[in-house]
PDB file of C-alpha atoms and ligand atoms in Angstrom:
ATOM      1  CA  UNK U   2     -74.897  12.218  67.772  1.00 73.00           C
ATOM      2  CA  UNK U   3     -71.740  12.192  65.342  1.00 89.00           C
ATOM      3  CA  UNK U   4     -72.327  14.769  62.443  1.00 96.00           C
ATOM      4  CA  UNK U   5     -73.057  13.400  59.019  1.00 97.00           C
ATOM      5  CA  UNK U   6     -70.410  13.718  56.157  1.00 98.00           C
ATOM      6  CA  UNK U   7     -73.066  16.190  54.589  1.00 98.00           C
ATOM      7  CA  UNK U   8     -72.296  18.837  57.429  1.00 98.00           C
ATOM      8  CA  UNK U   9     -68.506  17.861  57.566  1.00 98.00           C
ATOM      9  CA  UNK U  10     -68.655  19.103  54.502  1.00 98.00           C
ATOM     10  CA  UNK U  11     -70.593  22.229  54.640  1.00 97.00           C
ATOM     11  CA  UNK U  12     -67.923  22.877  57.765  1.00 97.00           C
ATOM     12  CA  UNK U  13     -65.172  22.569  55.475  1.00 98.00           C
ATOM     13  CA  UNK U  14     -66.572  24.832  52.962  1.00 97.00           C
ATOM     14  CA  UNK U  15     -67.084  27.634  55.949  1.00 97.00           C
ATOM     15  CA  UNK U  16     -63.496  27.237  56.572  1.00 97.00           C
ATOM     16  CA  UNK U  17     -61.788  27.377  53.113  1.00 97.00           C
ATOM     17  CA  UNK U  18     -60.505  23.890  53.617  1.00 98.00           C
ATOM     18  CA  UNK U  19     -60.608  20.219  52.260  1.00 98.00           C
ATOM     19  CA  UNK U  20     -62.012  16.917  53.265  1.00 98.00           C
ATOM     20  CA  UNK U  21     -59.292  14.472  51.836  1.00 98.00           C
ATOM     21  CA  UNK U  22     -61.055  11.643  49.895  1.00 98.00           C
ATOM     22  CA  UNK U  23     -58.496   8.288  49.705  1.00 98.00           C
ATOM     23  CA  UNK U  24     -58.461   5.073  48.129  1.00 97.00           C
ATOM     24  CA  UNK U  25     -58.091   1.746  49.532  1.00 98.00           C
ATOM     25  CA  UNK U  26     -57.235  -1.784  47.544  1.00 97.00           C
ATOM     26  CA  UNK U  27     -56.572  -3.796  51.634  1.00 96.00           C
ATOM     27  CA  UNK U  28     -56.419  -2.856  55.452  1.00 96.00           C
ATOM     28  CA  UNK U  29     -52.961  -1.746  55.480  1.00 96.00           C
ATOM     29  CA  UNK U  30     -54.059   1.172  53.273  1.00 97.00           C
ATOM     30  CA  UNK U  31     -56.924   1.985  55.581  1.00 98.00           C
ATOM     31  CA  UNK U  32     -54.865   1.780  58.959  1.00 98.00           C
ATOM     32  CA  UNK U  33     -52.422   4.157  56.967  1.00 98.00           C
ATOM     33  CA  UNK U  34     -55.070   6.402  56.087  1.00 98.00           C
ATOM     34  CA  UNK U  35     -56.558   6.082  59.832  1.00 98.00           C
ATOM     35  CA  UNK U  36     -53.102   6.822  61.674  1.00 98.00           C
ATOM     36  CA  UNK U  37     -52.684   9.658  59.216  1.00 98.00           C
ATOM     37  CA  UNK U  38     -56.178  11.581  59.664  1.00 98.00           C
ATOM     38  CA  UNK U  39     -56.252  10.621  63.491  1.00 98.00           C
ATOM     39  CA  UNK U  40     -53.099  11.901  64.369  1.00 98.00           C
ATOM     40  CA  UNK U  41     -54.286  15.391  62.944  1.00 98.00           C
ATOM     41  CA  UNK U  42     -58.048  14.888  64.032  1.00 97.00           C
ATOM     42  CA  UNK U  43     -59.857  15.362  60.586  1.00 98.00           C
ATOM     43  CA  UNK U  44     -62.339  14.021  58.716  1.00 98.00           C
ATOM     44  CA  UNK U  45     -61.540  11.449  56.528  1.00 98.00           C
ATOM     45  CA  UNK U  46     -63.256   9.900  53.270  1.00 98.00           C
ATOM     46  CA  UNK U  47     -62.440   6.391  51.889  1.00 98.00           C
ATOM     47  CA  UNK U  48     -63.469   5.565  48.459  1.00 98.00           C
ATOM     48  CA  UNK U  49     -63.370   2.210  46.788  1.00 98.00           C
ATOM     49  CA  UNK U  50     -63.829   1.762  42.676  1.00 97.00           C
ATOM     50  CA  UNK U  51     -65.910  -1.270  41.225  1.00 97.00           C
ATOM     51  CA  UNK U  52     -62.205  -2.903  40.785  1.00 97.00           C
ATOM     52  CA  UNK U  53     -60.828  -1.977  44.631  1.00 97.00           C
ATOM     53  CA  UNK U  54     -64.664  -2.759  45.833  1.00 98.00           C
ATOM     54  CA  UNK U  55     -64.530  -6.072  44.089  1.00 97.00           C
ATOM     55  CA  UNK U  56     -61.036  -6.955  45.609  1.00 98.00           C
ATOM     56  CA  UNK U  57     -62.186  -6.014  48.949  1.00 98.00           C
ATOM     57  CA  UNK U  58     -65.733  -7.019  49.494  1.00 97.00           C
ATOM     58  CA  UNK U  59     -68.537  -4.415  49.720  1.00 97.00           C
ATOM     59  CA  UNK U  60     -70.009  -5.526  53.163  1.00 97.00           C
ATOM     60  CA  UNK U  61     -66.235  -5.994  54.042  1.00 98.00           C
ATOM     61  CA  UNK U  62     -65.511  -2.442  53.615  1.00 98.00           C
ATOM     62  CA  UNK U  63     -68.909  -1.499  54.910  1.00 98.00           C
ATOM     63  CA  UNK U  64     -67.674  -3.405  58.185  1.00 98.00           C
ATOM     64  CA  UNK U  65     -64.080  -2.005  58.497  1.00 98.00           C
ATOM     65  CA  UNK U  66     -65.465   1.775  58.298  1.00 98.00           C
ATOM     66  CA  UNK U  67     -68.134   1.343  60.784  1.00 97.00           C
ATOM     67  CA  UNK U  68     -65.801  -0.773  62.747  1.00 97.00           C
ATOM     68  CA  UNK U  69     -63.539   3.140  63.006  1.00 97.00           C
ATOM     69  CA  UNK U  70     -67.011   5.107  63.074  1.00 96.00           C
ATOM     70  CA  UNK U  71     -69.321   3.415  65.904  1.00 94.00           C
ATOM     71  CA  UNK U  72     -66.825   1.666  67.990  1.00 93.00           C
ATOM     72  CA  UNK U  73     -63.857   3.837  67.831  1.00 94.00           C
ATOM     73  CA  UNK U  74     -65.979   6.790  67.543  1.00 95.00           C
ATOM     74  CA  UNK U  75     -64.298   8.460  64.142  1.00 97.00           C
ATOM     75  CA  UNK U  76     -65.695  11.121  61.655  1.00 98.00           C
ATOM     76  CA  UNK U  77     -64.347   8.294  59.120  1.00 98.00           C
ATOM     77  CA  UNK U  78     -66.977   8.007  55.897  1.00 98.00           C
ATOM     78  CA  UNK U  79     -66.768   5.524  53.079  1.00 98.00           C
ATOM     79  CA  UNK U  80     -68.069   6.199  48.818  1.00 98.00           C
ATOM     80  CA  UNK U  81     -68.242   4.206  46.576  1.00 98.00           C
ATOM     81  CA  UNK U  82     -65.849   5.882  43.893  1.00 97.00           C
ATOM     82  CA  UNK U  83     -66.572   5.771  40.441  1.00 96.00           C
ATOM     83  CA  UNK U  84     -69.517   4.047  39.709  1.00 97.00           C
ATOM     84  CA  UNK U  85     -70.722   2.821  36.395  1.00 97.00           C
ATOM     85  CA  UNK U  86     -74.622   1.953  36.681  1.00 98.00           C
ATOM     86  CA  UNK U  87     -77.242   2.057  38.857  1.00 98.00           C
ATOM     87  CA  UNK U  88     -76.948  -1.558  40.005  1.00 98.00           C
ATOM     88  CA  UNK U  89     -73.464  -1.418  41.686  1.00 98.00           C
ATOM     89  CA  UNK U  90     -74.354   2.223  42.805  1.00 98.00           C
ATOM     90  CA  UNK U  91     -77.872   0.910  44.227  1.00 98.00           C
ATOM     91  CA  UNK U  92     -75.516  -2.310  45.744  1.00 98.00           C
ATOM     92  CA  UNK U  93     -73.222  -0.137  47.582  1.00 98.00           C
ATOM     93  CA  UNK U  94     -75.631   2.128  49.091  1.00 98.00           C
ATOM     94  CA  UNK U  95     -77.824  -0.857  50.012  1.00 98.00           C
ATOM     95  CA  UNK U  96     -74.534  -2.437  51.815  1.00 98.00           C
ATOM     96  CA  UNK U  97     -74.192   1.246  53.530  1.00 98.00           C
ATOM     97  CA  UNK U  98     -71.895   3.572  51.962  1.00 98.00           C
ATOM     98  CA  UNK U  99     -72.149   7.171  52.741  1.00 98.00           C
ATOM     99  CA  UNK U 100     -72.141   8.443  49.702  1.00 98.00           C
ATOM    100  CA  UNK U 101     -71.727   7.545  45.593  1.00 98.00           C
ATOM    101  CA  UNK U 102     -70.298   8.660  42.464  1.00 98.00           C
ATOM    102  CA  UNK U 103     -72.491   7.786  39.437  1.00 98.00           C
ATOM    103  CA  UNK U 104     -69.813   8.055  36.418  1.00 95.00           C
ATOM    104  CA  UNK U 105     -71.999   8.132  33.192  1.00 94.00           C
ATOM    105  CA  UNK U 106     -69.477  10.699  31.917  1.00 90.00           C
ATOM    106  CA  UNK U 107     -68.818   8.382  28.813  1.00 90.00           C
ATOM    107  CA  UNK U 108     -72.865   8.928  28.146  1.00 93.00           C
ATOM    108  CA  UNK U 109     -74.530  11.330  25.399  1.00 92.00           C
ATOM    109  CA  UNK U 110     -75.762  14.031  28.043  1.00 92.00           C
ATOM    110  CA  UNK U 111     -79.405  13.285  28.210  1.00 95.00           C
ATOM    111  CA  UNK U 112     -78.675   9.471  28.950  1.00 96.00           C
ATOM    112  CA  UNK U 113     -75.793  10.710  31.454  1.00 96.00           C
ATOM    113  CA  UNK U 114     -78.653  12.961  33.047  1.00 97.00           C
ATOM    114  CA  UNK U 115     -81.615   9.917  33.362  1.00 98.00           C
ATOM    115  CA  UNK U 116     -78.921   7.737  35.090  1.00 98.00           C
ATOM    116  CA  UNK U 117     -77.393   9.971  37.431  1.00 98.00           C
ATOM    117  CA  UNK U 118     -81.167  11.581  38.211  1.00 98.00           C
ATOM    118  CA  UNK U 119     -82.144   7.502  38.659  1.00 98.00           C
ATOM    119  CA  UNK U 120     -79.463   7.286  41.241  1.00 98.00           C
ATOM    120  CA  UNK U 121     -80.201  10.590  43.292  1.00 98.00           C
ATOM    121  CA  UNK U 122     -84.040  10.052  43.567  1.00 98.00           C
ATOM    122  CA  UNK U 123     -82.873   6.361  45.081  1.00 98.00           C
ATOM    123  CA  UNK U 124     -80.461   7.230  47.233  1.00 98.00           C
ATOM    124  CA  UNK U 125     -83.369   9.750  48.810  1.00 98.00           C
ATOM    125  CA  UNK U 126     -85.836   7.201  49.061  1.00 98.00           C
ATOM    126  CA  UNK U 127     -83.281   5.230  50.918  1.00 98.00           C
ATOM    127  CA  UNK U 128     -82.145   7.925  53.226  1.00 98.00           C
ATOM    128  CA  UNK U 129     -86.025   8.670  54.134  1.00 98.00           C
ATOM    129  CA  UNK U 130     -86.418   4.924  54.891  1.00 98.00           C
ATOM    130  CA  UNK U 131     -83.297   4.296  56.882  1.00 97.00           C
ATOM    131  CA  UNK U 132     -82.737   7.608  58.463  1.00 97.00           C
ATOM    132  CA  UNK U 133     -79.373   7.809  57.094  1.00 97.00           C
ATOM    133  CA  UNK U 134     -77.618  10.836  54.798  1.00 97.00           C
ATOM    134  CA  UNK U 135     -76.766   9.472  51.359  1.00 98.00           C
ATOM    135  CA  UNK U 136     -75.258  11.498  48.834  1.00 98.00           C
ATOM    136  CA  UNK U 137     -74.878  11.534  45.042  1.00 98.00           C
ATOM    137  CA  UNK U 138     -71.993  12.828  43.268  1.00 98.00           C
ATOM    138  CA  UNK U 139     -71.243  13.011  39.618  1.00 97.00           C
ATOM    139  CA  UNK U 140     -68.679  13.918  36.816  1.00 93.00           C
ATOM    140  CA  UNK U 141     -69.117  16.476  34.346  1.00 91.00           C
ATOM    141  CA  UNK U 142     -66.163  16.828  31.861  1.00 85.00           C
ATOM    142  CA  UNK U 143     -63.605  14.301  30.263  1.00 76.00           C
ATOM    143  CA  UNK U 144     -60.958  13.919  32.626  1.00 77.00           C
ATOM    144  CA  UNK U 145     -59.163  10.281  32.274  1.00 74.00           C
ATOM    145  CA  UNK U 146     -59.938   7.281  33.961  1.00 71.00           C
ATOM    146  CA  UNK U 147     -57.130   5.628  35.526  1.00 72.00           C
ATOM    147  CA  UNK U 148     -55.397   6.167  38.324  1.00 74.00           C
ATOM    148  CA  UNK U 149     -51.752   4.776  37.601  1.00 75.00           C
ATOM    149  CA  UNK U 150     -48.352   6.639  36.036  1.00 79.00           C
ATOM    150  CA  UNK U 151     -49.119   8.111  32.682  1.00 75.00           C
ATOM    151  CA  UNK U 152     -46.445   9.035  29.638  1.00 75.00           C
ATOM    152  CA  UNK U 153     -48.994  11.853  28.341  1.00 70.00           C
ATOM    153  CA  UNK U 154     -51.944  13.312  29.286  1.00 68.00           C
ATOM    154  CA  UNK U 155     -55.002  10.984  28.630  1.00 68.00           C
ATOM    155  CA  UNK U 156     -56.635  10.492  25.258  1.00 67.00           C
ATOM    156  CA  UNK U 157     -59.248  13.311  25.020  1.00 65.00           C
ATOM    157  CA  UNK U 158     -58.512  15.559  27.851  1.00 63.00           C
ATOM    158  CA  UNK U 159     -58.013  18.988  26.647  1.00 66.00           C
ATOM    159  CA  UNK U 160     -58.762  22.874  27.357  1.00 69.00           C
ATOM    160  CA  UNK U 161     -62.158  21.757  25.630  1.00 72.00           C
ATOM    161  CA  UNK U 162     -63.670  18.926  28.173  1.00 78.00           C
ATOM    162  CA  UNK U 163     -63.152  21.169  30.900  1.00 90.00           C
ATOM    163  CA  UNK U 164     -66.803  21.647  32.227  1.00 93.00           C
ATOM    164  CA  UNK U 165     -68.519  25.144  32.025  1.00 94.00           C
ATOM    165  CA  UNK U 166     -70.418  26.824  34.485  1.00 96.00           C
ATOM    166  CA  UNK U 167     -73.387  26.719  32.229  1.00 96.00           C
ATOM    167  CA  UNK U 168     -73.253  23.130  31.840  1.00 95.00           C
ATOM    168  CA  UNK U 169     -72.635  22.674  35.129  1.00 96.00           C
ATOM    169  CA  UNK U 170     -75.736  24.454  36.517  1.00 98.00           C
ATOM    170  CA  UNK U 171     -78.002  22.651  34.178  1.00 97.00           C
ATOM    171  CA  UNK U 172     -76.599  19.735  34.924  1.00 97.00           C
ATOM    172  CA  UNK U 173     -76.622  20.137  38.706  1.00 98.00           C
ATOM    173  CA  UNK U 174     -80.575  22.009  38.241  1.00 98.00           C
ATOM    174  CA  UNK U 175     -81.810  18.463  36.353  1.00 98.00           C
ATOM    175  CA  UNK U 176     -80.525  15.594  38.077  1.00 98.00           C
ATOM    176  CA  UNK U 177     -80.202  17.071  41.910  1.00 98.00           C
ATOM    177  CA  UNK U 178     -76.782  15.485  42.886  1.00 98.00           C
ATOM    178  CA  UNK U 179     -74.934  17.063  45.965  1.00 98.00           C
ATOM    179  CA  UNK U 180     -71.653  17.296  45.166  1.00 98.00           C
ATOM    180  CA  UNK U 181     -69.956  17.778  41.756  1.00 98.00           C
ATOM    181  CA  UNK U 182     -66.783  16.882  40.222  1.00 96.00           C
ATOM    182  CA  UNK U 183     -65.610  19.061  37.368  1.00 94.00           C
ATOM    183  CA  UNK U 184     -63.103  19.424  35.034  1.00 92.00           C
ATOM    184  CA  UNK U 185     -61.106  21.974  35.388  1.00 92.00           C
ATOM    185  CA  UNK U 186     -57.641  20.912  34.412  1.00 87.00           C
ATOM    186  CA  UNK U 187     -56.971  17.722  36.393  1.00 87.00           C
ATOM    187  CA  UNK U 188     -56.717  14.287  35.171  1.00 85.00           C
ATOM    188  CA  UNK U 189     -56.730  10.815  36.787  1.00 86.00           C
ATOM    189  CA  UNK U 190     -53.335   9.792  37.493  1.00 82.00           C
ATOM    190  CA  UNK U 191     -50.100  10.910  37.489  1.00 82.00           C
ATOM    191  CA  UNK U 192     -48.265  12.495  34.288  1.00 83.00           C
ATOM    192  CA  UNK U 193     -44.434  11.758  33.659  1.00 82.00           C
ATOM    193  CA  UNK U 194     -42.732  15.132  33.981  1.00 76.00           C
ATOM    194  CA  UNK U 195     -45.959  17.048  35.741  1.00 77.00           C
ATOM    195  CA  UNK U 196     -49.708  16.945  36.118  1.00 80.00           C
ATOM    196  CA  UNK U 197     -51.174  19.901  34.165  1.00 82.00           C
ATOM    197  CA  UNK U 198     -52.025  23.275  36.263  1.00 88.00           C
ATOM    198  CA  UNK U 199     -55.447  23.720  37.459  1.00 93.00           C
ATOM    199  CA  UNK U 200     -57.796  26.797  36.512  1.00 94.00           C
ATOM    200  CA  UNK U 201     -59.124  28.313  40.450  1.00 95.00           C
ATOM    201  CA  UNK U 202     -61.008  30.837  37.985  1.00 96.00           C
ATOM    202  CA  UNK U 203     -63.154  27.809  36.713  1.00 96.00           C
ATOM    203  CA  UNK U 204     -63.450  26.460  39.885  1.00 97.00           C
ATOM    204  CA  UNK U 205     -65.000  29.696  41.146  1.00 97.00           C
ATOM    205  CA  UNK U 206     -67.370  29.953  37.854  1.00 97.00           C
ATOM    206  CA  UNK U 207     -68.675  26.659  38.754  1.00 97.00           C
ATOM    207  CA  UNK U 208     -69.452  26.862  41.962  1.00 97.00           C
ATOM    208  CA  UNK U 209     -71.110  30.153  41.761  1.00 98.00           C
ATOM    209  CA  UNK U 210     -73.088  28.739  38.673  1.00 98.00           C
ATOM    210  CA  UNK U 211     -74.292  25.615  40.932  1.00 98.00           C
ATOM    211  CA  UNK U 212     -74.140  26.728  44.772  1.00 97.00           C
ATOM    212  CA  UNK U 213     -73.286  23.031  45.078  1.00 98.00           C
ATOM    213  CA  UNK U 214     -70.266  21.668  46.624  1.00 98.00           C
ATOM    214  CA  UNK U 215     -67.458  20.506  44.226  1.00 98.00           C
ATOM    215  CA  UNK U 216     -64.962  17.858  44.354  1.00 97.00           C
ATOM    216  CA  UNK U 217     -61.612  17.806  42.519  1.00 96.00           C
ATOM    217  CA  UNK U 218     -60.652  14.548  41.576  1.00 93.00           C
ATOM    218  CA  UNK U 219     -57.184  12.995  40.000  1.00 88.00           C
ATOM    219  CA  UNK U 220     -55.527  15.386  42.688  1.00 84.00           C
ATOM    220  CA  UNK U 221     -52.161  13.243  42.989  1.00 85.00           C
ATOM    221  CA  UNK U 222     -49.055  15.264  41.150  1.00 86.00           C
ATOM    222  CA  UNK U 223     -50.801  18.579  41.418  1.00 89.00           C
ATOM    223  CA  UNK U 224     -48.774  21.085  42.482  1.00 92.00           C
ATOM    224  CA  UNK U 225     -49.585  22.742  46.058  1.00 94.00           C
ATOM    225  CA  UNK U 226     -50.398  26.106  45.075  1.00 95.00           C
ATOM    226  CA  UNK U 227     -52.993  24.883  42.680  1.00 94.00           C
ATOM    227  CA  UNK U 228     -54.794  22.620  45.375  1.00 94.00           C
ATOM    228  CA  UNK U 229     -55.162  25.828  48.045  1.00 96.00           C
ATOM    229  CA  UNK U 230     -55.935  28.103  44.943  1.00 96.00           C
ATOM    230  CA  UNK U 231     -58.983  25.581  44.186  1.00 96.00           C
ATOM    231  CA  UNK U 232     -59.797  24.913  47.827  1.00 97.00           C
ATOM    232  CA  UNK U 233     -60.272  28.750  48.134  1.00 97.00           C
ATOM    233  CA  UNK U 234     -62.788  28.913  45.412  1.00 97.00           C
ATOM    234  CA  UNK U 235     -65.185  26.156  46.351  1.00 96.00           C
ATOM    235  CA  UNK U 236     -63.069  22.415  46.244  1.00 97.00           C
ATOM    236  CA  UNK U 237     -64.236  20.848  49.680  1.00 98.00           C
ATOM    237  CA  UNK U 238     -63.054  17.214  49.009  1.00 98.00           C
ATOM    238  CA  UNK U 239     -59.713  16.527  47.302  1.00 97.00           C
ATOM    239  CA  UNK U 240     -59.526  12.391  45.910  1.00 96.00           C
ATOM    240  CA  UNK U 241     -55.455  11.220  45.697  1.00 95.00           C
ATOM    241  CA  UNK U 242     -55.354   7.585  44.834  1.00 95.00           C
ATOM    242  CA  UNK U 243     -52.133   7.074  42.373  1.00 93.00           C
ATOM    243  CA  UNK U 244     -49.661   8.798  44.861  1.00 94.00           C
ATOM    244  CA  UNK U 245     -50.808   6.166  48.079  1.00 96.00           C
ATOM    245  CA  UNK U 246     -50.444   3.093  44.788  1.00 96.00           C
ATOM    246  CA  UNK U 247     -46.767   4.545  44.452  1.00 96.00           C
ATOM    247  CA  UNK U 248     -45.972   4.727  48.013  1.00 97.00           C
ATOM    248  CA  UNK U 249     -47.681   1.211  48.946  1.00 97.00           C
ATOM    249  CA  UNK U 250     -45.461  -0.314  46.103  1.00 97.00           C
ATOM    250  CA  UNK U 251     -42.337   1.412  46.653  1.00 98.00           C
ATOM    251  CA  UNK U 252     -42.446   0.673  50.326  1.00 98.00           C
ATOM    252  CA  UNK U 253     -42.830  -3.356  50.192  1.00 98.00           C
ATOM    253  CA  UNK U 254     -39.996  -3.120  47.156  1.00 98.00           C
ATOM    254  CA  UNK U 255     -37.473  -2.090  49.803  1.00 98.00           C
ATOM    255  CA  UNK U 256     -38.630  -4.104  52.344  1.00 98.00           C
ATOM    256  CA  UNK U 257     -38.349  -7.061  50.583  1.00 98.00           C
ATOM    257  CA  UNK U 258     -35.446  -5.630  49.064  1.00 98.00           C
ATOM    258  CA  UNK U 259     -33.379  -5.289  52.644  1.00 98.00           C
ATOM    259  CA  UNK U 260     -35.399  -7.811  54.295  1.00 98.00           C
ATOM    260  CA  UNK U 261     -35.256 -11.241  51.650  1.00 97.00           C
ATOM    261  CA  UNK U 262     -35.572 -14.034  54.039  1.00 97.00           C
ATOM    262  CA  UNK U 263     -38.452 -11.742  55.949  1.00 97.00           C
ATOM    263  CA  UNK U 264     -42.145 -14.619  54.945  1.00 97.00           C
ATOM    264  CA  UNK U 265     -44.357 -12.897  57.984  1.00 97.00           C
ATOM    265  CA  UNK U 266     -47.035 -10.512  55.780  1.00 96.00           C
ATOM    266  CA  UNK U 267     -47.946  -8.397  58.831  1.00 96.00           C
ATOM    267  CA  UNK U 268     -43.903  -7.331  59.229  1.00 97.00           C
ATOM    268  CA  UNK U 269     -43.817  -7.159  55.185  1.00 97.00           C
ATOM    269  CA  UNK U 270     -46.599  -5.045  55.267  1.00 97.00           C
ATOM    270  CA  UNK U 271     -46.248  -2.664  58.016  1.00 97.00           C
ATOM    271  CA  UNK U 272     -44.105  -0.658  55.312  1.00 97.00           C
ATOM    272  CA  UNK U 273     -46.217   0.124  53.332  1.00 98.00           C
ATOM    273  CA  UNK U 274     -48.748   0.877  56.226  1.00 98.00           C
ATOM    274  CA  UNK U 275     -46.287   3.387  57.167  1.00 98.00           C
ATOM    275  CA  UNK U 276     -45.646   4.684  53.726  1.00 98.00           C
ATOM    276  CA  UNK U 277     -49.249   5.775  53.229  1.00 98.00           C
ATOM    277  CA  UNK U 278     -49.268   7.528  56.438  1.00 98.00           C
ATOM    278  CA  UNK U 279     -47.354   9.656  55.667  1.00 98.00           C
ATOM    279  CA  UNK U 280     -48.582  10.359  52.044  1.00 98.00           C
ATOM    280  CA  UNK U 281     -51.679  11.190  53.406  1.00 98.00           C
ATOM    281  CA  UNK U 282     -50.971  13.212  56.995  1.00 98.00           C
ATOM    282  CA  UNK U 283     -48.711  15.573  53.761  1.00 97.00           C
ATOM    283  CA  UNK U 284     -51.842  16.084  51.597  1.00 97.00           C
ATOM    284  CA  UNK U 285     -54.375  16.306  54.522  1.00 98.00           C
ATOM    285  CA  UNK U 286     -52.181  18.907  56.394  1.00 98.00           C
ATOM    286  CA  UNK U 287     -51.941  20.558  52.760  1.00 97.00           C
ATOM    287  CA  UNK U 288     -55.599  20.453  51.915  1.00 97.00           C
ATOM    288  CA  UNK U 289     -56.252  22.188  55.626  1.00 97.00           C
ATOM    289  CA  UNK U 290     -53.414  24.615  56.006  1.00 95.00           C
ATOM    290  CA  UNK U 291     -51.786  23.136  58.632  1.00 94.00           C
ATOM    291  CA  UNK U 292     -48.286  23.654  57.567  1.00 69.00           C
TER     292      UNK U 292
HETATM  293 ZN1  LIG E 323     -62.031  10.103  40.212  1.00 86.48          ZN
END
């Protein structure tokens, strides 16, 4: 029996480490993912938006990940990242994600509360009648929505929309989600000239306040002391989505750069499949102390 991402996760918390959560648009960012988490034996998490789900094709992705996980035998898990209503969270868990993020940040609370409650009490009904683990994540907290290079720090992101730990437990206490992703000083995306510190103390506040675990999202540009400070204090799943973009995009650049006359998409490619390996084997040995 392989474990479920819900005790990966619990494991990770016992050890003071980090389940890396990445992004995929294709396959050659999942076999650079793969190589990357395989080659150091973790757990790995692959998350799709509506936009990269779209691109890619739900049952597709639902196919590629169990493709790793049944026949292959890999702790490999796949969410559906940022989630705007029920009907494309319902969708994805239908298809057979492991787990979804309900993002009804942009709600007035009570409304942001009735959704994301809508979406937990469905993924358990659909857990009891398939025997599966589904889990339910949400945002609390402004913390920018795009995960691409940014000149300042989004519109509406401040010391202010960083979530409490009294929010956070009431939030947690009313609509039952599993995991959490606060605010506590990161953003989506990467800032020119530095992503803004993270606050451990929050992170710590939070978790104490809930008991659940949290997730820190819009980790790319963070600086490494601030990821293990957070880890430490109750972060079990770290997202980075921008910095793989960068490296996918930089890689075929020079390729195509040194190689013009070079039409075959599986050489062109294999750059950039090589590119993200290496982002990510960096932020997963990071995220579990391994260096
Ligand atoms: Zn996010």
């Amino acid at each position: 029996m392989q474990k479920t991402l819900r005790e990966y996760i619990l494991e990770a918390d016992k050890a003071g480490v980090a389940i890396g959560h990445f992004n995929i648009s294709n396959l050659e960012a999942l076999h650079g993912i793969y190589k990357a988490a395989k080659k150091l034996n973790l757990p790995v998490i692959i998350g799709l938006s509506e936009g990269e789900e779209k691109f890619v094709g739900k049952g597709e992705a639902v196919a590629l990940i169990k493709e790793l996980r049944e026949n292959e035998h890999y702790p490999i898990f796949l969410n559906a990242d940022h989630h705007y209503s029920f009907e494309t969270v319902k969708a994805a868990l239908d298809a057979g994600y492991d787990s979804a993020i309900i993002d009804a940040v942009k709600l007035p609370l009570d409304e942001n509360i009735a959704l994301t409650k809508k979406c937990v009490d469905y993924a358990l009904e659909l857990s009891k009648k398939t025997g599966r683990d589904i889990l339910i994540e949400a945002e609390l907290g402004f913390i920018g929505t795009s995960s691409k290079i940014l000149d300042a720090l989004p519109e509406g992101v401040s010391e202010k929309t960083m979530t409490t730990p009294e929010d956070a437990k009431h939030f947690v206490e009313a609509t039952g989600i599993d995991l959490l992703a606060p605010s506590i000083g990161n953003v989506h995306g990467m800032v020119r000239g530095g992503n803004p510190r993270l606050h451990p103390e929050r992170v710590k506040a939070i978790r104490e306040a809930t008991g659940i675990p949290l997730v820190l999202h819009g980790g790319s540009g963070t600086m490494d002391q601030d990821f293990l400070d957070c880890i430490k204090e109750g972060i079990d799943i770290v997202h980075i989505n921008t910095e793989i973009r960068v490296a996918y995009k930089e890689a075929v650049e020079k390729f195509l750069q040194s190689h013009p006359e070079e039409i075959a998409p599986y050489k062109i490619l294999e750059s950039a499949v090589e590119a993200v390996a290496l982002v990510v084997e960096a932020r997963l040995k990071l995220f579990n102390r391994m260096q």
